[in-house]
Amino acid sequence: MRKFILALLTVICISTIASAASLYNVTINDTNTQTVQDAAIEIMTGKNFTIDEITPYKAVFTKGFGDGFWVASRICYVNLAFIERDGNVKVMVSETEEIGGIVRKRSIDHLVPLVQQIKSTVDGTPIDQVENEAVDQLPGSGNDREKALGLVLDDQIGPHGIKVISVEPGSLAEENGITALDILSEVNGRETKTMTPSAIKSYLANKMAAKSSIMLIVIRESEKKLFTIAPKK
C-alpha cells in the first residue's frame, strides 16, 4: 500500500509540474535584501514553513507532509534567491520536493499569493498588480527570454577593480565562464578602479539594453582573462 501511494504521488507530482510554473521572479522596489528577508520570514513562518537556511543571497524554507507510514513523507524546500541592484531587490522563487529519496522540482503556483504578499508588504504594490516576471523559456514556446548579463557586483571598488559577488544561473556571464570572486578589472578598455560601482552597473545595463558587445577583463588568481559578451540581437 505504501509503495502504491508513493507511486501515485510521484505521478501526480510529474503531471502537475508539466502544466504549472516552476519559477517566479519579482522585483521589489526601493528596498534592500535585509528588509525583504524579514518580510519573507514573517510571512513564510506564518504559514508554518520553517527556516532551513538564511544567507545574504538566499533564504530556504521547508515544510513536511505525510506521516511516513500511511502517507509517504514529503519535504518541500522553497528557495528564495535575492539580487540587490540599484536600490531594488529581485527575488527568484523556486521549489523542490523530496519524496522517498527522490528530489524534483515542484510547481510554485501555491506560493504565488505569498510572494505577492511579500512584495506588497515591502513596497506597497497592490497584490492584484504583482505579476510573475519570469517568461516561459521552453524551446519552441515563442517566449524565449533574452538572457541577462547576470553579474552581481560588489558595492565597493577594490585596488584592482570591482569584485563579482555572484553570477546568475543561465546568464550570459555564466555561459562565458565568469565566476564569483572574479575581479572585473576593465570594461570596454576602461579600468573599473577609476569608476564608481553605480557607474559600472549603469554602463553595463545600458550596453545590454542596446544589445552591444561588451569586452571584460577579469582577474582570477592573479591571472587576467578576456571575455567578450555578445547579447543576442
PDB file of C-alpha atoms in Angstrom:
ATOM      1  CA  MET A   1       0.000   0.000   0.000  1.00  0.00           C
ATOM      2  CA  ARG A   2       2.772   2.439   0.898  1.00  0.00           C
ATOM      3  CA  LYS A   3       4.531   1.762  -2.422  1.00  0.00           C
ATOM      4  CA  PHE A   4       1.289   2.341  -4.296  1.00  0.00           C
ATOM      5  CA  ILE A   5       0.696   5.670  -2.541  1.00  0.00           C
ATOM      6  CA  LEU A   6       4.283   6.750  -3.194  1.00  0.00           C
ATOM      7  CA  ALA A   7       3.993   5.880  -6.877  1.00  0.00           C
ATOM      8  CA  LEU A   8       0.687   7.714  -7.133  1.00  0.00           C
ATOM      9  CA  LEU A   9       2.114  10.841  -5.523  1.00  0.00           C
ATOM     10  CA  THR A  10       5.087  10.730  -7.876  1.00  0.00           C
ATOM     11  CA  VAL A  11       2.843  10.544 -10.945  1.00  0.00           C
ATOM     12  CA  ILE A  12       0.717  13.425  -9.655  1.00  0.00           C
ATOM     13  CA  CYS A  13       3.866  15.439  -8.988  1.00  0.00           C
ATOM     14  CA  ILE A  14       5.182  14.913 -12.538  1.00  0.00           C
ATOM     15  CA  SER A  15       1.827  15.781 -14.113  1.00  0.00           C
ATOM     16  CA  THR A  16       1.485  18.929 -12.025  1.00  0.00           C
ATOM     17  CA  ILE A  17       4.955  20.206 -12.839  1.00  0.00           C
ATOM     18  CA  ALA A  18       4.445  19.682 -16.550  1.00  0.00           C
ATOM     19  CA  SER A  19       1.481  22.038 -16.595  1.00  0.00           C
ATOM     20  CA  ALA A  20       2.442  24.609 -13.951  1.00  0.00           C
ATOM     21  CA  ALA A  21       5.042  27.290 -13.376  1.00  0.00           C
ATOM     22  CA  SER A  22       8.230  26.256 -11.587  1.00  0.00           C
ATOM     23  CA  LEU A  23       9.840  29.704 -11.314  1.00  0.00           C
ATOM     24  CA  TYR A  24       8.567  33.075 -10.109  1.00  0.00           C
ATOM     25  CA  ASN A  25      10.577  36.277 -10.452  1.00  0.00           C
ATOM     26  CA  VAL A  26       9.563  39.592  -8.935  1.00  0.00           C
ATOM     27  CA  THR A  27      11.342  42.903  -8.378  1.00  0.00           C
ATOM     28  CA  ILE A  28      10.695  44.639  -5.070  1.00  0.00           C
ATOM     29  CA  ASN A  29      11.345  48.346  -5.387  1.00  0.00           C
ATOM     30  CA  ASP A  30      13.170  50.853  -3.174  1.00  0.00           C
ATOM     31  CA  THR A  31      14.385  48.397  -0.562  1.00  0.00           C
ATOM     32  CA  ASN A  32      17.256  46.150   0.466  1.00  0.00           C
ATOM     33  CA  THR A  33      17.779  42.427   0.902  1.00  0.00           C
ATOM     34  CA  GLN A  34      17.506  42.503   4.704  1.00  0.00           C
ATOM     35  CA  THR A  35      14.067  44.145   4.600  1.00  0.00           C
ATOM     36  CA  VAL A  36      12.828  41.640   2.014  1.00  0.00           C
ATOM     37  CA  GLN A  37      14.209  38.736   4.043  1.00  0.00           C
ATOM     38  CA  ASP A  38      12.493  39.972   7.197  1.00  0.00           C
ATOM     39  CA  ALA A  39       9.146  40.174   5.383  1.00  0.00           C
ATOM     40  CA  ALA A  40       9.665  36.732   3.830  1.00  0.00           C
ATOM     41  CA  ILE A  41      10.494  35.177   7.207  1.00  0.00           C
ATOM     42  CA  GLU A  42       7.407  36.650   8.840  1.00  0.00           C
ATOM     43  CA  ILE A  43       5.065  35.586   6.032  1.00  0.00           C
ATOM     44  CA  MET A  44       6.530  32.133   5.397  1.00  0.00           C
ATOM     45  CA  THR A  45       6.769  31.121   9.056  1.00  0.00           C
ATOM     46  CA  GLY A  46       3.202  32.409   9.477  1.00  0.00           C
ATOM     47  CA  LYS A  47       2.219  29.657   7.016  1.00  0.00           C
ATOM     48  CA  ASN A  48       4.036  27.008   9.064  1.00  0.00           C
ATOM     49  CA  PHE A  49       7.209  26.918   6.970  1.00  0.00           C
ATOM     50  CA  THR A  50      10.412  26.575   8.951  1.00  0.00           C
ATOM     51  CA  ILE A  51      13.704  28.315   8.205  1.00  0.00           C
ATOM     52  CA  ASP A  52      16.269  25.924   6.748  1.00  0.00           C
ATOM     53  CA  GLU A  53      18.987  28.373   5.656  1.00  0.00           C
ATOM     54  CA  ILE A  54      19.499  32.137   5.524  1.00  0.00           C
ATOM     55  CA  THR A  55      22.412  33.893   3.781  1.00  0.00           C
ATOM     56  CA  PRO A  56      22.781  37.416   2.351  1.00  0.00           C
ATOM     57  CA  TYR A  57      21.817  35.995  -1.030  1.00  0.00           C
ATOM     58  CA  LYS A  58      19.134  33.414  -0.348  1.00  0.00           C
ATOM     59  CA  ALA A  59      16.570  32.029   2.075  1.00  0.00           C
ATOM     60  CA  VAL A  60      15.376  28.425   2.153  1.00  0.00           C
ATOM     61  CA  PHE A  61      12.154  27.379   3.913  1.00  0.00           C
ATOM     62  CA  THR A  62      10.859  23.846   4.439  1.00  0.00           C
ATOM     63  CA  LYS A  63       7.592  22.157   5.251  1.00  0.00           C
ATOM     64  CA  GLY A  64       6.932  18.459   5.780  1.00  0.00           C
ATOM     65  CA  PHE A  65       3.861  16.436   4.822  1.00  0.00           C
ATOM     66  CA  GLY A  66       2.778  12.860   5.435  1.00  0.00           C
ATOM     67  CA  ASP A  67       3.369  10.596   8.396  1.00  0.00           C
ATOM     68  CA  GLY A  68       5.922   8.343   6.693  1.00  0.00           C
ATOM     69  CA  PHE A  69       3.731   5.292   7.255  1.00  0.00           C
ATOM     70  CA  TRP A  70       0.293   5.528   5.653  1.00  0.00           C
ATOM     71  CA  VAL A  71       1.278   8.510   3.523  1.00  0.00           C
ATOM     72  CA  ALA A  72       4.772   8.868   2.087  1.00  0.00           C
ATOM     73  CA  SER A  73       6.853  11.555   3.754  1.00  0.00           C
ATOM     74  CA  ARG A  74       7.267  14.647   1.572  1.00  0.00           C
ATOM     75  CA  ILE A  75       9.525  17.570   2.346  1.00  0.00           C
ATOM     76  CA  CYS A  76       9.148  20.760   0.339  1.00  0.00           C
ATOM     77  CA  TYR A  77      12.010  23.235   0.009  1.00  0.00           C
ATOM     78  CA  VAL A  78      11.129  26.789  -1.002  1.00  0.00           C
ATOM     79  CA  ASN A  79      14.154  28.648  -2.348  1.00  0.00           C
ATOM     80  CA  LEU A  80      14.235  32.447  -2.473  1.00  0.00           C
ATOM     81  CA  ALA A  81      17.278  33.948  -4.202  1.00  0.00           C
ATOM     82  CA  PHE A  82      17.938  37.671  -3.697  1.00  0.00           C
ATOM     83  CA  ILE A  83      19.790  40.007  -6.055  1.00  0.00           C
ATOM     84  CA  GLU A  84      20.104  43.578  -4.810  1.00  0.00           C
ATOM     85  CA  ARG A  85      20.680  46.099  -7.563  1.00  0.00           C
ATOM     86  CA  ASP A  86      20.204  49.857  -7.982  1.00  0.00           C
ATOM     87  CA  GLY A  87      18.106  50.188  -4.835  1.00  0.00           C
ATOM     88  CA  ASN A  88      15.776  47.310  -5.739  1.00  0.00           C
ATOM     89  CA  VAL A  89      15.785  43.617  -4.877  1.00  0.00           C
ATOM     90  CA  LYS A  90      14.998  40.915  -7.411  1.00  0.00           C
ATOM     91  CA  VAL A  91      13.550  37.776  -5.837  1.00  0.00           C
ATOM     92  CA  MET A  92      13.604  34.448  -7.686  1.00  0.00           C
ATOM     93  CA  VAL A  93      11.371  31.783  -6.157  1.00  0.00           C
ATOM     94  CA  SER A  94      11.519  28.073  -6.893  1.00  0.00           C
ATOM     95  CA  GLU A  95      10.563  24.933  -5.025  1.00  0.00           C
ATOM     96  CA  THR A  96      11.746  21.362  -4.874  1.00  0.00           C
ATOM     97  CA  GLU A  97      10.339  18.416  -3.001  1.00  0.00           C
ATOM     98  CA  GLU A  98      11.734  15.157  -1.717  1.00  0.00           C
ATOM     99  CA  ILE A  99       9.555  12.037  -1.725  1.00  0.00           C
ATOM    100  CA  GLY A 100      11.055   8.709  -0.781  1.00  0.00           C
ATOM    101  CA  GLY A 101      14.557   9.917  -1.583  1.00  0.00           C
ATOM    102  CA  ILE A 102      13.535  11.335  -4.970  1.00  0.00           C
ATOM    103  CA  VAL A 103      14.118  15.084  -5.361  1.00  0.00           C
ATOM    104  CA  ARG A 104      12.411  17.025  -8.138  1.00  0.00           C
ATOM    105  CA  LYS A 105      11.113  20.472  -8.987  1.00  0.00           C
ATOM    106  CA  ARG A 106       7.656  21.398  -7.792  1.00  0.00           C
ATOM    107  CA  SER A 107       5.087  23.869  -9.061  1.00  0.00           C
ATOM    108  CA  ILE A 108       5.193  27.205  -7.244  1.00  0.00           C
ATOM    109  CA  ASP A 109       1.580  28.108  -8.089  1.00  0.00           C
ATOM    110  CA  HIS A 110       0.533  27.709  -4.451  1.00  0.00           C
ATOM    111  CA  LEU A 111       3.330  30.073  -3.387  1.00  0.00           C
ATOM    112  CA  VAL A 112       2.280  32.932  -5.657  1.00  0.00           C
ATOM    113  CA  PRO A 113      -0.043  34.563  -3.065  1.00  0.00           C
ATOM    114  CA  LEU A 114       2.798  34.502  -0.527  1.00  0.00           C
ATOM    115  CA  VAL A 115       5.267  36.072  -2.960  1.00  0.00           C
ATOM    116  CA  GLN A 116       2.705  38.724  -3.854  1.00  0.00           C
ATOM    117  CA  GLN A 117       2.193  39.412  -0.164  1.00  0.00           C
ATOM    118  CA  ILE A 118       5.941  39.811   0.400  1.00  0.00           C
ATOM    119  CA  LYS A 119       6.239  42.394  -2.371  1.00  0.00           C
ATOM    120  CA  SER A 120       3.079  44.220  -1.291  1.00  0.00           C
ATOM    121  CA  THR A 121       4.274  44.337   2.323  1.00  0.00           C
ATOM    122  CA  VAL A 122       7.655  45.826   1.403  1.00  0.00           C
ATOM    123  CA  ASP A 123       6.965  48.264  -1.435  1.00  0.00           C
ATOM    124  CA  GLY A 124       3.206  48.752  -1.195  1.00  0.00           C
ATOM    125  CA  THR A 125       2.273  47.349  -4.614  1.00  0.00           C
ATOM    126  CA  PRO A 126      -1.365  46.143  -4.591  1.00  0.00           C
ATOM    127  CA  ILE A 127      -1.412  42.351  -4.516  1.00  0.00           C
ATOM    128  CA  ASP A 128      -3.538  42.094  -7.659  1.00  0.00           C
ATOM    129  CA  GLN A 129      -0.899  44.059  -9.567  1.00  0.00           C
ATOM    130  CA  VAL A 130       2.049  41.789  -8.686  1.00  0.00           C
ATOM    131  CA  GLU A 131       2.955  39.669 -11.703  1.00  0.00           C
ATOM    132  CA  ASN A 132       5.475  36.979 -12.472  1.00  0.00           C
ATOM    133  CA  GLU A 133       8.405  38.489 -14.370  1.00  0.00           C
ATOM    134  CA  ALA A 134       9.694  35.079 -15.439  1.00  0.00           C
ATOM    135  CA  VAL A 135       8.894  34.041 -19.002  1.00  0.00           C
ATOM    136  CA  ASP A 136       8.267  30.544 -20.293  1.00  0.00           C
ATOM    137  CA  GLN A 137      11.556  29.512 -21.857  1.00  0.00           C
ATOM    138  CA  LEU A 138      10.608  26.103 -23.221  1.00  0.00           C
ATOM    139  CA  PRO A 139      12.146  25.597 -26.702  1.00  0.00           C
ATOM    140  CA  GLY A 140       9.614  26.427 -29.366  1.00  0.00           C
ATOM    141  CA  SER A 141       7.280  28.216 -26.983  1.00  0.00           C
ATOM    142  CA  GLY A 142       7.757  31.513 -28.793  1.00  0.00           C
ATOM    143  CA  ASN A 143       8.507  33.170 -25.478  1.00  0.00           C
ATOM    144  CA  ASP A 144      12.255  32.605 -25.220  1.00  0.00           C
ATOM    145  CA  ARG A 145      13.538  35.237 -22.827  1.00  0.00           C
ATOM    146  CA  GLU A 146      16.587  37.313 -23.665  1.00  0.00           C
ATOM    147  CA  LYS A 147      19.415  36.254 -21.427  1.00  0.00           C
ATOM    148  CA  ALA A 148      20.600  38.746 -18.825  1.00  0.00           C
ATOM    149  CA  LEU A 149      24.252  39.605 -18.283  1.00  0.00           C
ATOM    150  CA  GLY A 150      23.859  38.124 -14.820  1.00  0.00           C
ATOM    151  CA  LEU A 151      26.723  39.791 -12.959  1.00  0.00           C
ATOM    152  CA  VAL A 152      26.085  40.688  -9.319  1.00  0.00           C
ATOM    153  CA  LEU A 153      28.824  43.147  -8.423  1.00  0.00           C
ATOM    154  CA  ASP A 154      30.161  44.402  -5.110  1.00  0.00           C
ATOM    155  CA  ASP A 155      29.136  47.807  -3.774  1.00  0.00           C
ATOM    156  CA  GLN A 156      32.713  48.988  -3.405  1.00  0.00           C
ATOM    157  CA  ILE A 157      35.795  49.260  -5.608  1.00  0.00           C
ATOM    158  CA  GLY A 158      38.936  47.336  -4.690  1.00  0.00           C
ATOM    159  CA  PRO A 159      42.543  48.150  -5.607  1.00  0.00           C
ATOM    160  CA  HIS A 160      42.298  46.174  -8.857  1.00  0.00           C
ATOM    161  CA  GLY A 161      38.640  46.697  -9.729  1.00  0.00           C
ATOM    162  CA  ILE A 162      35.217  45.529  -8.632  1.00  0.00           C
ATOM    163  CA  LYS A 163      34.536  42.031  -7.328  1.00  0.00           C
ATOM    164  CA  VAL A 164      31.922  39.700  -8.799  1.00  0.00           C
ATOM    165  CA  ILE A 165      29.756  38.617  -5.853  1.00  0.00           C
ATOM    166  CA  SER A 166      27.779  36.025  -7.784  1.00  0.00           C
ATOM    167  CA  VAL A 167      26.712  35.020 -11.287  1.00  0.00           C
ATOM    168  CA  GLU A 168      23.090  34.288 -12.129  1.00  0.00           C
ATOM    169  CA  PRO A 169      22.446  30.731 -13.367  1.00  0.00           C
ATOM    170  CA  GLY A 170      21.794  30.554 -17.103  1.00  0.00           C
ATOM    171  CA  SER A 171      23.040  34.094 -17.714  1.00  0.00           C
ATOM    172  CA  LEU A 172      25.447  35.308 -20.404  1.00  0.00           C
ATOM    173  CA  ALA A 173      28.149  35.764 -17.787  1.00  0.00           C
ATOM    174  CA  GLU A 174      27.842  32.156 -16.665  1.00  0.00           C
ATOM    175  CA  GLU A 175      27.797  30.891 -20.256  1.00  0.00           C
ATOM    176  CA  ASN A 176      31.022  32.755 -20.940  1.00  0.00           C
ATOM    177  CA  GLY A 177      32.780  31.369 -17.876  1.00  0.00           C
ATOM    178  CA  ILE A 178      32.811  34.307 -15.483  1.00  0.00           C
ATOM    179  CA  THR A 179      32.575  33.135 -11.891  1.00  0.00           C
ATOM    180  CA  ALA A 180      32.024  34.513  -8.401  1.00  0.00           C
ATOM    181  CA  LEU A 181      35.099  36.135  -6.811  1.00  0.00           C
ATOM    182  CA  ASP A 182      36.485  37.190 -10.195  1.00  0.00           C
ATOM    183  CA  ILE A 183      37.690  40.809 -10.163  1.00  0.00           C
ATOM    184  CA  LEU A 184      36.210  42.845 -13.003  1.00  0.00           C
ATOM    185  CA  SER A 185      39.242  44.932 -13.975  1.00  0.00           C
ATOM    186  CA  GLU A 186      38.255  46.567 -17.279  1.00  0.00           C
ATOM    187  CA  VAL A 187      35.038  47.204 -19.203  1.00  0.00           C
ATOM    188  CA  ASN A 188      35.482  48.035 -22.882  1.00  0.00           C
ATOM    189  CA  GLY A 189      39.011  49.242 -22.225  1.00  0.00           C
ATOM    190  CA  ARG A 190      38.251  51.367 -19.163  1.00  0.00           C
ATOM    191  CA  GLU A 191      39.635  50.396 -15.772  1.00  0.00           C
ATOM    192  CA  THR A 192      36.858  49.849 -13.263  1.00  0.00           C
ATOM    193  CA  LYS A 193      39.004  51.121 -10.386  1.00  0.00           C
ATOM    194  CA  THR A 194      38.563  54.604 -11.871  1.00  0.00           C
ATOM    195  CA  MET A 195      34.753  54.281 -11.820  1.00  0.00           C
ATOM    196  CA  THR A 196      32.096  54.088  -9.134  1.00  0.00           C
ATOM    197  CA  PRO A 197      30.092  50.870  -8.602  1.00  0.00           C
ATOM    198  CA  SER A 198      26.868  52.576  -9.697  1.00  0.00           C
ATOM    199  CA  ALA A 199      28.538  53.907 -12.858  1.00  0.00           C
ATOM    200  CA  ILE A 200      29.797  50.424 -13.759  1.00  0.00           C
ATOM    201  CA  LYS A 201      26.402  48.838 -13.211  1.00  0.00           C
ATOM    202  CA  SER A 202      24.615  51.543 -15.195  1.00  0.00           C
ATOM    203  CA  TYR A 203      27.107  51.284 -18.052  1.00  0.00           C
ATOM    204  CA  LEU A 204      26.686  47.513 -18.273  1.00  0.00           C
ATOM    205  CA  ALA A 205      22.895  47.792 -18.094  1.00  0.00           C
ATOM    206  CA  ASN A 206      22.855  50.385 -20.895  1.00  0.00           C
ATOM    207  CA  LYS A 207      25.093  48.254 -23.104  1.00  0.00           C
ATOM    208  CA  MET A 208      22.878  45.218 -22.545  1.00  0.00           C
ATOM    209  CA  ALA A 209      19.757  47.248 -23.322  1.00  0.00           C
ATOM    210  CA  ALA A 210      21.381  48.404 -26.564  1.00  0.00           C
ATOM    211  CA  LYS A 211      22.445  44.797 -27.294  1.00  0.00           C
ATOM    212  CA  SER A 212      26.048  45.955 -27.707  1.00  0.00           C
ATOM    213  CA  SER A 213      29.022  43.646 -27.258  1.00  0.00           C
ATOM    214  CA  ILE A 214      30.971  44.121 -24.034  1.00  0.00           C
ATOM    215  CA  MET A 215      34.652  43.283 -23.580  1.00  0.00           C
ATOM    216  CA  LEU A 216      35.530  42.439 -19.998  1.00  0.00           C
ATOM    217  CA  ILE A 217      38.911  41.777 -18.465  1.00  0.00           C
ATOM    218  CA  VAL A 218      38.737  39.912 -15.180  1.00  0.00           C
ATOM    219  CA  ILE A 219      41.459  38.944 -12.746  1.00  0.00           C
ATOM    220  CA  ARG A 220      41.273  35.396 -11.434  1.00  0.00           C
ATOM    221  CA  GLU A 221      44.006  34.113  -9.161  1.00  0.00           C
ATOM    222  CA  SER A 222      46.364  36.898 -10.336  1.00  0.00           C
ATOM    223  CA  GLU A 223      45.771  35.980 -13.996  1.00  0.00           C
ATOM    224  CA  LYS A 224      43.954  38.291 -16.405  1.00  0.00           C
ATOM    225  CA  LYS A 225      41.291  36.804 -18.677  1.00  0.00           C
ATOM    226  CA  LEU A 226      39.429  38.443 -21.562  1.00  0.00           C
ATOM    227  CA  PHE A 227      35.730  37.795 -22.107  1.00  0.00           C
ATOM    228  CA  THR A 228      33.542  39.171 -24.891  1.00  0.00           C
ATOM    229  CA  ILE A 229      29.838  39.193 -24.082  1.00  0.00           C
ATOM    230  CA  ALA A 230      27.638  39.396 -27.172  1.00  0.00           C
ATOM    231  CA  PRO A 231      23.904  39.786 -26.434  1.00  0.00           C
ATOM    232  CA  LYS A 232      21.573  38.145 -28.936  1.00  0.00           C
ATOM    233  CA  LYS A 233      20.197  40.688 -31.423  1.00  0.00           C
TER     234      LYS A 233
END
